Structure formats: C-alpha cells, structure tokens
mmCIF file of C-alpha atoms and ligand atoms in Angstrom:
data_model
loop_
_atom_site.group_PDB
_atom_site.id
_atom_site.type_symbol
_atom_site.label_atom_id
_atom_site.label_comp_id
_atom_site.label_asym_id
_atom_site.label_seq_id
_atom_site.Cartn_x
_atom_site.Cartn_y
_atom_site.Cartn_z
ATOM 1 C CA MET A 754 -20.137 -17.196 -6.775
ATOM 2 C CA LYS A 755 -20.812 -14.175 -9.048
ATOM 3 C CA GLU A 756 -17.702 -12.348 -10.205
ATOM 4 C CA MET A 757 -16.812 -9.346 -7.874
ATOM 5 C CA GLY A 758 -17.393 -5.985 -9.667
ATOM 6 C CA LEU A 759 -14.357 -3.723 -8.882
ATOM 7 C CA VAL A 760 -13.936 -0.049 -9.464
ATOM 8 C CA VAL A 761 -10.330 1.210 -10.002
ATOM 9 C CA VAL A 762 -10.086 4.864 -8.702
ATOM 10 C CA GLY A 763 -6.994 6.711 -9.847
ATOM 11 C CA ALA A 764 -7.429 4.664 -13.052
ATOM 12 C CA ALA A 765 -4.910 6.577 -15.136
ATOM 13 C CA GLY A 766 -2.177 6.340 -12.670
ATOM 14 C CA ARG A 767 0.764 3.859 -12.721
ATOM 15 C CA MET A 768 -1.019 1.388 -10.202
ATOM 16 C CA GLY A 769 -4.506 2.277 -11.732
ATOM 17 C CA GLN A 770 -3.457 0.927 -15.209
ATOM 18 C CA THR A 771 -1.817 -2.024 -13.715
ATOM 19 C CA LEU A 772 -4.849 -2.731 -11.504
ATOM 20 C CA ILE A 773 -7.100 -2.519 -14.621
ATOM 21 C CA ARG A 774 -4.929 -5.234 -16.453
ATOM 22 C CA VAL A 775 -4.823 -7.502 -13.461
ATOM 23 C CA VAL A 776 -8.580 -7.274 -12.636
ATOM 24 C CA HIS A 777 -9.239 -8.099 -16.250
ATOM 25 C CA GLN A 778 -6.950 -11.171 -16.102
ATOM 26 C CA MET A 779 -7.860 -12.490 -12.630
ATOM 27 C CA ASP A 780 -10.544 -15.064 -11.900
ATOM 28 C CA GLY A 781 -13.476 -14.069 -9.726
ATOM 29 C CA ALA A 782 -13.226 -10.252 -10.501
ATOM 30 C CA ARG A 783 -14.456 -8.035 -13.217
ATOM 31 C CA LEU A 784 -13.799 -4.190 -14.081
ATOM 32 C CA ALA A 785 -16.961 -2.511 -12.943
ATOM 33 C CA GLY A 786 -15.762 1.112 -13.159
ATOM 34 C CA ALA A 787 -12.997 3.525 -13.426
ATOM 35 C CA VAL A 788 -12.636 6.912 -11.889
ATOM 36 C CA GLU A 789 -10.268 9.896 -12.421
ATOM 37 C CA ARG A 790 -10.281 13.262 -10.616
ATOM 38 C CA SER A 791 -12.284 16.106 -12.129
ATOM 39 C CA GLY A 792 -10.227 17.845 -14.844
ATOM 40 C CA SER A 793 -8.279 14.794 -15.706
ATOM 41 C CA PRO A 794 -7.260 14.614 -19.358
ATOM 42 C CA HIS A 795 -8.246 10.945 -19.338
ATOM 43 C CA LEU A 796 -12.007 11.366 -18.566
ATOM 44 C CA GLY A 797 -14.096 9.733 -21.165
ATOM 45 C CA LYS A 798 -11.343 7.434 -22.372
ATOM 46 C CA ASP A 799 -11.896 3.622 -22.295
ATOM 47 C CA ALA A 800 -10.103 2.252 -19.173
ATOM 48 C CA GLY A 801 -8.976 -0.980 -21.141
ATOM 49 C CA GLU A 802 -7.512 0.924 -23.983
ATOM 50 C CA LEU A 803 -5.779 3.425 -21.648
ATOM 51 C CA ALA A 804 -4.195 0.309 -19.836
ATOM 52 C CA GLY A 805 -3.073 -1.167 -23.151
ATOM 53 C CA ILE A 806 -5.419 -4.316 -23.304
ATOM 54 C CA GLY A 807 -7.901 -3.171 -25.735
ATOM 55 C CA ILE A 808 -11.639 -1.720 -25.442
ATOM 56 C CA LEU A 809 -13.493 -3.015 -22.234
ATOM 57 C CA ASN A 810 -16.410 -0.595 -22.659
ATOM 58 C CA VAL A 811 -15.569 0.894 -19.263
ATOM 59 C CA PRO A 812 -15.244 4.703 -19.532
ATOM 60 C CA ILE A 813 -13.208 6.679 -17.008
ATOM 61 C CA VAL A 814 -15.592 8.858 -15.321
ATOM 62 C CA GLU A 815 -15.377 11.546 -12.521
ATOM 63 C CA ASP A 816 -18.936 10.720 -11.124
ATOM 64 C CA VAL A 817 -18.229 8.476 -8.093
ATOM 65 C CA GLY A 818 -21.678 7.752 -7.429
ATOM 66 C CA ARG A 819 -22.236 6.477 -10.928
ATOM 67 C CA ALA A 820 -19.126 4.359 -10.956
ATOM 68 C CA PHE A 821 -20.042 2.804 -7.501
ATOM 69 C CA ALA A 822 -23.575 1.924 -8.358
ATOM 70 C CA GLY A 823 -23.927 -1.793 -8.724
ATOM 71 C CA ALA A 824 -20.215 -2.463 -7.849
ATOM 72 C CA ASP A 825 -18.934 -4.668 -5.006
ATOM 73 C CA GLY A 826 -15.416 -3.114 -4.112
ATOM 74 C CA VAL A 827 -13.158 -0.131 -4.861
ATOM 75 C CA LEU A 828 -9.308 -0.553 -5.531
ATOM 76 C CA ASP A 829 -7.828 2.759 -4.466
ATOM 77 C CA PHE A 830 -4.077 3.760 -4.901
ATOM 78 C CA THR A 831 -4.563 7.463 -5.329
ATOM 79 C CA SER A 832 -3.523 10.250 -2.769
ATOM 80 C CA PRO A 833 -4.096 10.537 0.941
ATOM 81 C CA ALA A 834 -6.824 13.325 0.567
ATOM 82 C CA ALA A 835 -8.518 11.371 -2.177
ATOM 83 C CA SER A 836 -8.396 8.017 -0.236
ATOM 84 C CA VAL A 837 -9.988 9.769 2.774
ATOM 85 C CA ALA A 838 -12.950 10.818 0.538
ATOM 86 C CA PHE A 839 -13.360 7.571 -1.173
ATOM 87 C CA ALA A 840 -13.520 5.835 2.307
ATOM 88 C CA GLY A 841 -16.661 7.725 3.137
ATOM 89 C CA GLN A 842 -18.247 7.209 -0.348
ATOM 90 C CA ALA A 843 -17.344 3.497 -0.360
ATOM 91 C CA ALA A 844 -18.744 2.979 3.036
ATOM 92 C CA GLU A 845 -22.000 4.815 2.192
ATOM 93 C CA ALA A 846 -22.341 2.475 -0.917
ATOM 94 C CA GLY A 847 -21.618 -0.580 1.186
ATOM 95 C CA LEU A 848 -18.491 -1.507 -0.960
ATOM 96 C CA VAL A 849 -15.342 -3.263 0.166
ATOM 97 C CA HIS A 850 -12.471 -0.650 0.047
ATOM 98 C CA VAL A 851 -8.925 -1.702 -0.624
ATOM 99 C CA VAL A 852 -6.487 1.208 0.178
ATOM 100 C CA GLY A 853 -2.894 0.964 -0.962
ATOM 101 C CA THR A 854 -2.282 4.831 -0.862
ATOM 102 C CA THR A 855 0.618 5.715 1.254
ATOM 103 C CA GLY A 856 1.684 8.997 2.891
ATOM 104 C CA ILE A 857 -1.533 9.181 4.869
ATOM 105 C CA GLN A 858 -0.938 11.315 7.953
ATOM 106 C CA ALA A 859 -1.923 10.545 11.631
ATOM 107 C CA ASP A 860 -4.819 12.965 11.601
ATOM 108 C CA GLN A 861 -6.269 11.360 8.438
ATOM 109 C CA GLU A 862 -6.232 7.832 9.830
ATOM 110 C CA ASN A 863 -9.506 8.299 11.704
ATOM 111 C CA ALA A 864 -11.501 8.586 8.500
ATOM 112 C CA PHE A 865 -10.669 4.960 7.781
ATOM 113 C CA VAL A 866 -11.478 3.749 11.455
ATOM 114 C CA GLU A 867 -14.795 5.451 11.011
ATOM 115 C CA ALA A 868 -15.517 4.121 7.564
ATOM 116 C CA ALA A 869 -14.560 0.614 8.693
ATOM 117 C CA ARG A 870 -17.439 0.558 11.134
ATOM 118 C CA ARG A 871 -19.746 0.349 8.118
ATOM 119 C CA THR A 872 -17.775 -1.745 5.550
ATOM 120 C CA PRO A 873 -14.759 -3.970 5.382
ATOM 121 C CA ILE A 874 -11.562 -2.042 4.585
ATOM 122 C CA VAL A 875 -8.055 -3.625 3.799
ATOM 123 C CA LYS A 876 -5.370 -1.061 4.075
ATOM 124 C CA SER A 877 -1.634 -1.639 3.777
ATOM 125 C CA GLY A 878 1.479 0.232 2.703
ATOM 126 C CA ASN A 879 2.358 -2.811 0.585
ATOM 127 C CA MET A 880 0.106 -5.457 -0.954
ATOM 128 C CA SER A 881 2.676 -7.897 -2.012
ATOM 129 C CA LEU A 882 2.985 -11.349 -0.504
ATOM 130 C CA GLY A 883 6.823 -10.908 -0.275
ATOM 131 C CA VAL A 884 6.928 -7.678 1.748
ATOM 132 C CA ASN A 885 4.345 -9.044 4.146
ATOM 133 C CA LEU A 886 6.424 -12.228 4.518
ATOM 134 C CA LEU A 887 9.352 -10.019 5.208
ATOM 135 C CA ALA A 888 7.512 -7.968 7.783
ATOM 136 C CA VAL A 889 6.965 -11.194 9.711
ATOM 137 C CA LEU A 890 10.757 -12.170 9.499
ATOM 138 C CA VAL A 891 11.783 -8.563 10.560
ATOM 139 C CA LYS A 892 9.622 -8.790 13.606
ATOM 140 C CA GLN A 893 11.110 -12.149 14.524
ATOM 141 C CA ALA A 894 14.668 -10.894 14.032
ATOM 142 C CA ALA A 895 14.062 -7.787 16.075
ATOM 143 C CA ARG A 896 12.449 -9.859 18.894
ATOM 144 C CA ALA A 897 15.537 -12.195 18.933
ATOM 145 C CA LEU A 898 18.253 -9.584 18.812
ATOM 146 C CA PRO A 899 19.014 -7.349 21.858
ATOM 147 C CA ALA A 900 18.463 -3.670 20.967
ATOM 148 C CA ALA A 901 21.586 -2.919 23.135
ATOM 149 C CA ASP A 902 23.703 -4.833 20.573
ATOM 150 C CA PHE A 903 21.880 -4.530 17.093
ATOM 151 C CA ASP A 904 20.990 -1.234 15.487
ATOM 152 C CA ILE A 905 18.084 -1.312 13.106
ATOM 153 C CA GLU A 906 18.123 0.690 9.945
ATOM 154 C CA VAL A 907 15.408 0.638 7.112
ATOM 155 C CA VAL A 908 16.681 1.570 3.588
ATOM 156 C CA GLU A 909 14.384 2.113 0.695
ATOM 157 C CA MET A 910 14.659 3.233 -2.943
ATOM 158 C CA HIS A 911 11.864 4.172 -5.338
ATOM 159 C CA HIS A 912 11.370 5.860 -8.785
ATOM 160 C CA ARG A 913 11.778 9.576 -9.307
ATOM 161 C CA HIS A 914 8.059 10.318 -9.388
ATOM 162 C CA LYS A 915 7.312 8.994 -5.787
ATOM 163 C CA VAL A 916 6.102 12.027 -3.538
ATOM 164 C CA ASP A 917 6.085 10.585 -0.063
ATOM 165 C CA ALA A 918 9.035 9.559 2.150
ATOM 166 C CA PRO A 919 9.710 7.151 3.937
ATOM 167 C CA SER A 920 7.743 4.793 1.769
ATOM 168 C CA GLY A 921 4.525 3.151 3.288
ATOM 169 C CA THR A 922 6.468 -0.055 3.165
ATOM 170 C CA ALA A 923 9.447 1.193 5.036
ATOM 171 C CA LEU A 924 7.067 2.478 7.791
ATOM 172 C CA LEU A 925 5.500 -0.811 7.712
ATOM 173 C CA LEU A 926 8.800 -2.612 8.276
ATOM 174 C CA GLY A 927 10.016 -0.214 10.928
ATOM 175 C CA LYS A 928 6.570 -0.915 12.748
ATOM 176 C CA ALA A 929 7.250 -4.613 12.526
ATOM 177 C CA ALA A 930 10.770 -4.074 13.983
ATOM 178 C CA ALA A 931 9.352 -1.851 16.821
ATOM 179 C CA GLU A 932 6.794 -4.565 17.630
ATOM 180 C CA GLY A 933 9.272 -7.287 17.706
ATOM 181 C CA ARG A 934 11.122 -5.005 20.247
ATOM 182 C CA GLY A 935 8.032 -4.145 22.069
ATOM 183 C CA VAL A 936 8.468 -0.374 21.633
ATOM 184 C CA ASP A 937 6.506 2.481 20.017
ATOM 185 C CA LEU A 938 7.919 3.279 16.435
ATOM 186 C CA ASP A 939 6.970 6.958 16.516
ATOM 187 C CA ALA A 940 8.790 7.559 19.783
ATOM 188 C CA ASN A 941 11.879 5.588 18.671
ATOM 189 C CA SER A 942 12.343 6.488 14.944
ATOM 190 C CA VAL A 943 14.888 8.547 13.339
ATOM 191 C CA ARG A 944 13.416 9.735 10.033
ATOM 192 C CA SER A 945 16.435 11.732 8.534
ATOM 193 C CA ARG A 946 20.018 12.710 9.449
ATOM 194 C CA ASP A 947 21.937 15.758 8.457
ATOM 195 C CA GLY A 948 24.877 17.611 9.858
ATOM 196 C CA HIS A 949 26.528 16.941 13.257
ATOM 197 C CA THR A 950 23.971 14.488 14.511
ATOM 198 C CA GLY A 951 26.070 13.049 17.351
ATOM 199 C CA ALA A 952 26.419 9.311 17.708
ATOM 200 C CA ARG A 953 23.541 6.791 17.095
ATOM 201 C CA GLU A 954 21.257 6.573 20.020
ATOM 202 C CA THR A 955 20.717 3.051 21.276
ATOM 203 C CA GLY A 956 17.476 1.452 20.432
ATOM 204 C CA THR A 957 16.356 3.819 17.702
ATOM 205 C CA ILE A 958 15.091 2.690 14.259
ATOM 206 C CA GLY A 959 16.514 4.632 11.483
ATOM 207 C CA PHE A 960 15.187 5.331 7.985
ATOM 208 C CA ALA A 961 17.163 6.285 4.808
ATOM 209 C CA THR A 962 15.236 7.307 1.513
ATOM 210 C CA LEU A 963 16.747 7.081 -2.056
ATOM 211 C CA ARG A 964 14.857 8.323 -5.118
ATOM 212 C CA GLY A 965 15.757 7.948 -8.715
ATOM 213 C CA GLY A 966 14.988 6.406 -12.173
ATOM 214 C CA SER A 967 12.239 3.869 -12.596
ATOM 215 C CA VAL A 968 12.804 1.580 -9.460
ATOM 216 C CA VAL A 969 9.483 -0.073 -8.611
ATOM 217 C CA GLY A 970 10.414 -0.522 -4.992
ATOM 218 C CA GLU A 971 13.392 -1.779 -2.930
ATOM 219 C CA HIS A 972 13.438 -2.128 0.791
ATOM 220 C CA SER A 973 16.220 -3.510 3.217
ATOM 221 C CA VAL A 974 16.110 -3.886 6.919
ATOM 222 C CA ILE A 975 19.601 -3.985 8.294
ATOM 223 C CA LEU A 976 20.316 -5.272 11.776
ATOM 224 C CA ALA A 977 23.726 -4.188 12.620
ATOM 225 C CA GLY A 978 25.761 -5.520 15.424
ATOM 226 C CA THR A 979 29.357 -5.308 16.416
ATOM 227 C CA GLY A 980 31.220 -7.708 14.009
ATOM 228 C CA GLU A 981 28.128 -8.971 12.246
ATOM 229 C CA ARG A 982 25.259 -7.627 10.165
ATOM 230 C CA ILE A 983 21.903 -9.345 8.975
ATOM 231 C CA THR A 984 20.105 -7.656 6.036
ATOM 232 C CA LEU A 985 16.497 -8.741 5.162
ATOM 233 C CA SER A 986 15.599 -7.442 1.697
ATOM 234 C CA HIS A 987 12.717 -7.300 -0.803
ATOM 235 C CA GLN A 988 12.949 -6.098 -4.467
ATOM 236 C CA ALA A 989 9.776 -5.511 -6.529
ATOM 237 C CA ASP A 990 10.457 -5.844 -10.273
ATOM 238 C CA ASP A 991 6.821 -5.325 -11.511
ATOM 239 C CA ARG A 992 3.758 -3.497 -9.994
ATOM 240 C CA THR A 993 1.784 -6.542 -10.822
ATOM 241 C CA ILE A 994 2.570 -7.926 -7.210
ATOM 242 C CA PHE A 995 0.768 -5.051 -5.646
ATOM 243 C CA ALA A 996 -2.157 -5.302 -7.958
ATOM 244 C CA ARG A 997 -2.648 -8.956 -7.633
ATOM 245 C CA GLY A 998 -2.589 -8.635 -3.780
ATOM 246 C CA ALA A 999 -5.091 -5.761 -3.991
ATOM 247 C CA VAL A 1000 -7.524 -7.928 -5.974
ATOM 248 C CA ALA A 1001 -6.819 -10.818 -3.688
ATOM 249 C CA ALA A 1002 -7.629 -8.591 -0.638
ATOM 250 C CA ALA A 1003 -10.942 -7.423 -2.171
ATOM 251 C CA LEU A 1004 -12.042 -11.132 -2.877
ATOM 252 C CA TRP A 1005 -11.045 -12.077 0.604
ATOM 253 C CA ALA A 1006 -12.978 -9.088 2.298
ATOM 254 C CA ARG A 1007 -16.168 -9.720 0.252
ATOM 255 C CA ASP A 1008 -17.720 -11.866 2.913
ATOM 256 C CA LYS A 1009 -16.081 -10.297 5.982
ATOM 257 C CA LYS A 1010 -17.907 -8.186 8.440
ATOM 258 C CA ALA A 1011 -17.199 -4.501 8.623
ATOM 259 C CA GLY A 1012 -13.795 -3.780 9.922
ATOM 260 C CA LEU A 1013 -10.194 -2.369 9.317
ATOM 261 C CA TYR A 1014 -8.066 -5.314 8.047
ATOM 262 C CA SER A 1015 -4.360 -5.622 6.790
ATOM 263 C CA MET A 1016 -2.585 -7.619 4.371
ATOM 264 C CA LEU A 1017 -1.370 -9.872 7.104
ATOM 265 C CA ASP A 1018 -5.170 -10.698 7.793
ATOM 266 C CA VAL A 1019 -5.639 -11.498 4.174
ATOM 267 C CA LEU A 1020 -2.585 -13.591 3.883
ATOM 268 C CA GLY A 1021 -3.152 -15.414 7.255
ATOM 269 C CA LEU A 1022 0.188 -14.052 8.579
ATOM 270 C CA ALA A 1023 -1.307 -11.950 11.495
ATOM 271 C CA GLU A 1024 -0.093 -13.154 14.814
HETATM 272 N N1 NDP B 1372 0.197 -0.336 -0.985
HETATM 273 C C1 NDP B 1372 0.846 -0.828 -2.113
HETATM 274 O O1 NDP B 1372 1.240 -2.000 -2.330
HETATM 275 C C2 NDP B 1372 1.279 0.288 -3.097
HETATM 276 C C3 NDP B 1372 1.077 1.721 -2.933
HETATM 277 N N2 NDP B 1372 1.376 2.567 -3.778
HETATM 278 C C4 NDP B 1372 0.784 3.831 -3.467
HETATM 279 O O2 NDP B 1372 -0.261 4.232 -4.386
HETATM 280 C C5 NDP B 1372 -0.341 5.498 -4.607
HETATM 281 C C6 NDP B 1372 -0.501 5.795 -6.067
HETATM 282 O O3 NDP B 1372 0.872 5.429 -6.700
HETATM 283 P P1 NDP B 1372 1.011 5.568 -8.333
HETATM 284 O O4 NDP B 1372 -0.006 4.856 -8.953
HETATM 285 O O5 NDP B 1372 2.540 5.280 -8.470
HETATM 286 O O6 NDP B 1372 0.772 7.198 -8.420
HETATM 287 P P2 NDP B 1372 0.129 7.914 -9.732
HETATM 288 O O7 NDP B 1372 0.336 9.347 -9.353
HETATM 289 O O8 NDP B 1372 0.673 7.421 -10.860
HETATM 290 O O9 NDP B 1372 -1.462 7.556 -9.693
HETATM 291 C C7 NDP B 1372 -2.358 8.185 -8.869
HETATM 292 C C8 NDP B 1372 -3.611 8.394 -9.642
HETATM 293 O O10 NDP B 1372 -4.602 8.812 -8.813
HETATM 294 C C9 NDP B 1372 -5.226 9.874 -9.342
HETATM 295 N N3 NDP B 1372 -6.091 10.763 -8.307
HETATM 296 C C10 NDP B 1372 -5.679 11.732 -7.504
HETATM 297 N N4 NDP B 1372 -6.665 12.121 -6.710
HETATM 298 C C11 NDP B 1372 -7.767 11.723 -7.362
HETATM 299 C C12 NDP B 1372 -9.111 11.761 -7.037
HETATM 300 N N5 NDP B 1372 -9.646 12.575 -6.139
HETATM 301 N N6 NDP B 1372 -10.020 10.960 -7.680
HETATM 302 C C13 NDP B 1372 -9.734 10.132 -8.646
HETATM 303 N N7 NDP B 1372 -8.301 10.009 -9.044
HETATM 304 C C14 NDP B 1372 -7.395 10.718 -8.310
HETATM 305 C C15 NDP B 1372 -4.187 10.648 -9.938
HETATM 306 O O11 NDP B 1372 -4.609 11.743 -11.019
HETATM 307 P P3 NDP B 1372 -3.661 12.939 -11.251
HETATM 308 O O12 NDP B 1372 -2.407 12.399 -11.768
HETATM 309 O O13 NDP B 1372 -4.435 13.621 -12.419
HETATM 310 O O14 NDP B 1372 -3.534 13.713 -9.974
HETATM 311 C C16 NDP B 1372 -3.313 9.573 -10.655
HETATM 312 O O15 NDP B 1372 -3.817 9.244 -11.899
HETATM 313 C C17 NDP B 1372 0.754 6.217 -3.852
HETATM 314 O O16 NDP B 1372 0.441 6.579 -2.600
HETATM 315 C C18 NDP B 1372 1.806 4.969 -3.614
HETATM 316 O O17 NDP B 1372 2.771 5.182 -2.780
HETATM 317 C C19 NDP B 1372 1.877 2.253 -4.932
HETATM 318 C C20 NDP B 1372 2.304 0.975 -5.277
HETATM 319 C C21 NDP B 1372 2.064 -0.226 -4.469
HETATM 320 O O1 LIG B 1373 5.014 4.649 -4.719
HETATM 321 C C1 LIG B 1373 5.234 3.539 -5.051
HETATM 322 O O2 LIG B 1373 5.612 3.214 -6.319
HETATM 323 C C2 LIG B 1373 5.181 2.550 -4.066
HETATM 324 N N1 LIG B 1373 4.713 2.737 -2.810
HETATM 325 C C3 LIG B 1373 4.410 1.838 -1.749
HETATM 326 C C4 LIG B 1373 5.234 2.407 -0.632
HETATM 327 O O3 LIG B 1373 5.227 3.566 -0.263
HETATM 328 O O4 LIG B 1373 5.890 1.667 -0.010
HETATM 329 C C5 LIG B 1373 4.747 0.387 -2.165
HETATM 330 C C6 LIG B 1373 5.617 0.174 -3.275
HETATM 331 O O5 LIG B 1373 6.880 0.207 -2.637
HETATM 332 C C7 LIG B 1373 5.733 1.157 -4.440
#
C-alpha cells in the first residue's frame, strides 16, 4: 500500500517535533505537511531541520488548506481550541484525525462527535501501549475490589510546562476505575483537596497532581484497603512512545469507516 501522508499540526511543539522524527522513521508513513499557528516564529522553517533530523523539504506553514491538500491524515497534539478547529477541517478534507490533545472540556467534545460522522478520528489522552494496558488492569482491579473496602487515588506528575490538570491520562485511568466499579466518574471524583476536607467519602476516586522539572509523565493508581495497598504504575521516559502510538493509530484508522475511536480500539484492548 502507498505510504500514508501525515500532516503534523503544532509542528514546533514538544510532541510536534517528536512526531516529525517518528513519522520520518516509521514504515508506511511519510511527512506530508507541518502546520503552526499564525504568528509563530517557526513559520517558513523546514520541519525536519527544526526537529533535528536534517532538511526534509517540508516547510512549516499556517495555511491549513495547503498543508491538508493531498494528505491522508493529521497528527494533532496542540491545544483544545486548535483541535476543535482541526476536527472540522480534517473532516472537510476527508483526512484521518489523530487527537492527542488533553484538557478538552465537556462542551468541546461534541465537535469531535460531529466530525467523526464524516471521517475516522482516534482520540486518547495517552497514545502509549503501556498506559492503555494499565487502564485495562485498573478496570479489572476496580471491578474485583469492593468500593466499601478499597479507596482509589490517581496520582500524576508532569513537567513544569504542562498547562492542564489532572492530566488526560489521569482522567483516562480514573474513567477505567469508575467503569470497573460501574459508576460515573464525574459524579464520584474528587479533583482536589485543601483545608478541612472532612474524612474521605467512601466510593470516591481522588486525583492528585504534581508538576515540576522535565518529567515526561508518571501515573499511579493506588487502591488502598485496610492493611494492604495495591499500586499500578506507568512511567514514560521518552515522548517517542506517544508519537509511535499516534502514527500506529493513523495507519490503523486509514481503512476504517467514519467514527470516533480510542487507542483501546487500535490496540485491540477494547472490551
Ligand atoms: N495523548 C498523548 O499521548 C499525549 C498528549 N499530549 C498532549 O498534547 C498537547 C501538546 O503537548 P506539548 O507538545 O507538550 O505542548 P507544546 O506547547 O510543546 O506544543 C503545542 C504546539 O501546538 C501549537 N499550536 C497551538 N495552537 C495551534 C494552532 N491553532 N495551529 C497550529 N499549532 C498550534 C503550539 O504553538 P505555540 O506554542 O506557538 O502556541 C505548540 O507549538 C497537550 O495537550 C498534551 O497534554 C502530550 C503528550 C502525549
Ligand atoms: O502534557 C504532556 O506532556 C502529556 N500529556 C498527556 C496527559 O495529559 O496525560 C500524556 C502524557 O502523560 C504527557
């Protein structure tokens, strides 16, 4: 099959540059375009040169229409507002849209549902194999351990530049725990604690957020009972794991019908 032409949007970002390197390395994919926002100091630069792999003759442009023309898919790790706009543009152009952006609010989700009527979208707060396997294990553990006896807390740490909290992964893991228990996460989560909070409410799923340094991403789900505690953890050492997952998702989605898919679908881990 012909190589899949992929456009990296947010090309100058931490994930954007990692994606450019990974697309260039992986079989079955080629870099078809690179987009940055209007006013970016990186416009006009060569995407490969910016990502440290030498000239690829792919300039970073702000004209989305020009970048999407002739491409097959879009890799999008940008911001919530940008991803909402890219969803409409990718659907219009009939491109597979892989969305890794986190911090997307409930009232923005419908844009992806609508766009997914027209094109395949793979959207996940974490594109790595390890975290998606962890989510399956968390769901199993939460299903097996009674909520009356085991308290669930999700702890995450990321680099000092991260702008959203809790992380998309923490929410994904919290959702897996809630599904295991058969409850709604939003109705049962405690997103922060401060001051005289009172004793822990049975059945809630708590979140704790740490930020600092260059940490790529660390997540633990703690199931704390009386006299024993289970901790399920994942540590990301390198952003390449997310980028490889995103490219694999695009290749997987290429021949799928329009719809909103997750990495669990891509990895064959969905129940
Ligand atoms: N799902 C997953 O596996 C992973 C998800 N993420 C998520 O990906 C997102 C990006 O993370 P990261 O790379 O660290 O962040 P960065 O801030 O380094 O990169 C984001 C890039 O997107 C650019 N951008 C913003 N708006 C637009 C726009 N309208 N058009 C084109 N480009 C735009 C930014 O430009 P500028 O700086 O000029 O605003 C920046 O270059 C975050 O939401 C993060 O949580 C990260 C890693 C893994
Ligand atoms: O912003 C990041 O860096 C990351 N964001 C994602 C998240 O919010 O979970 C995935 C990964 O942990 C890195």
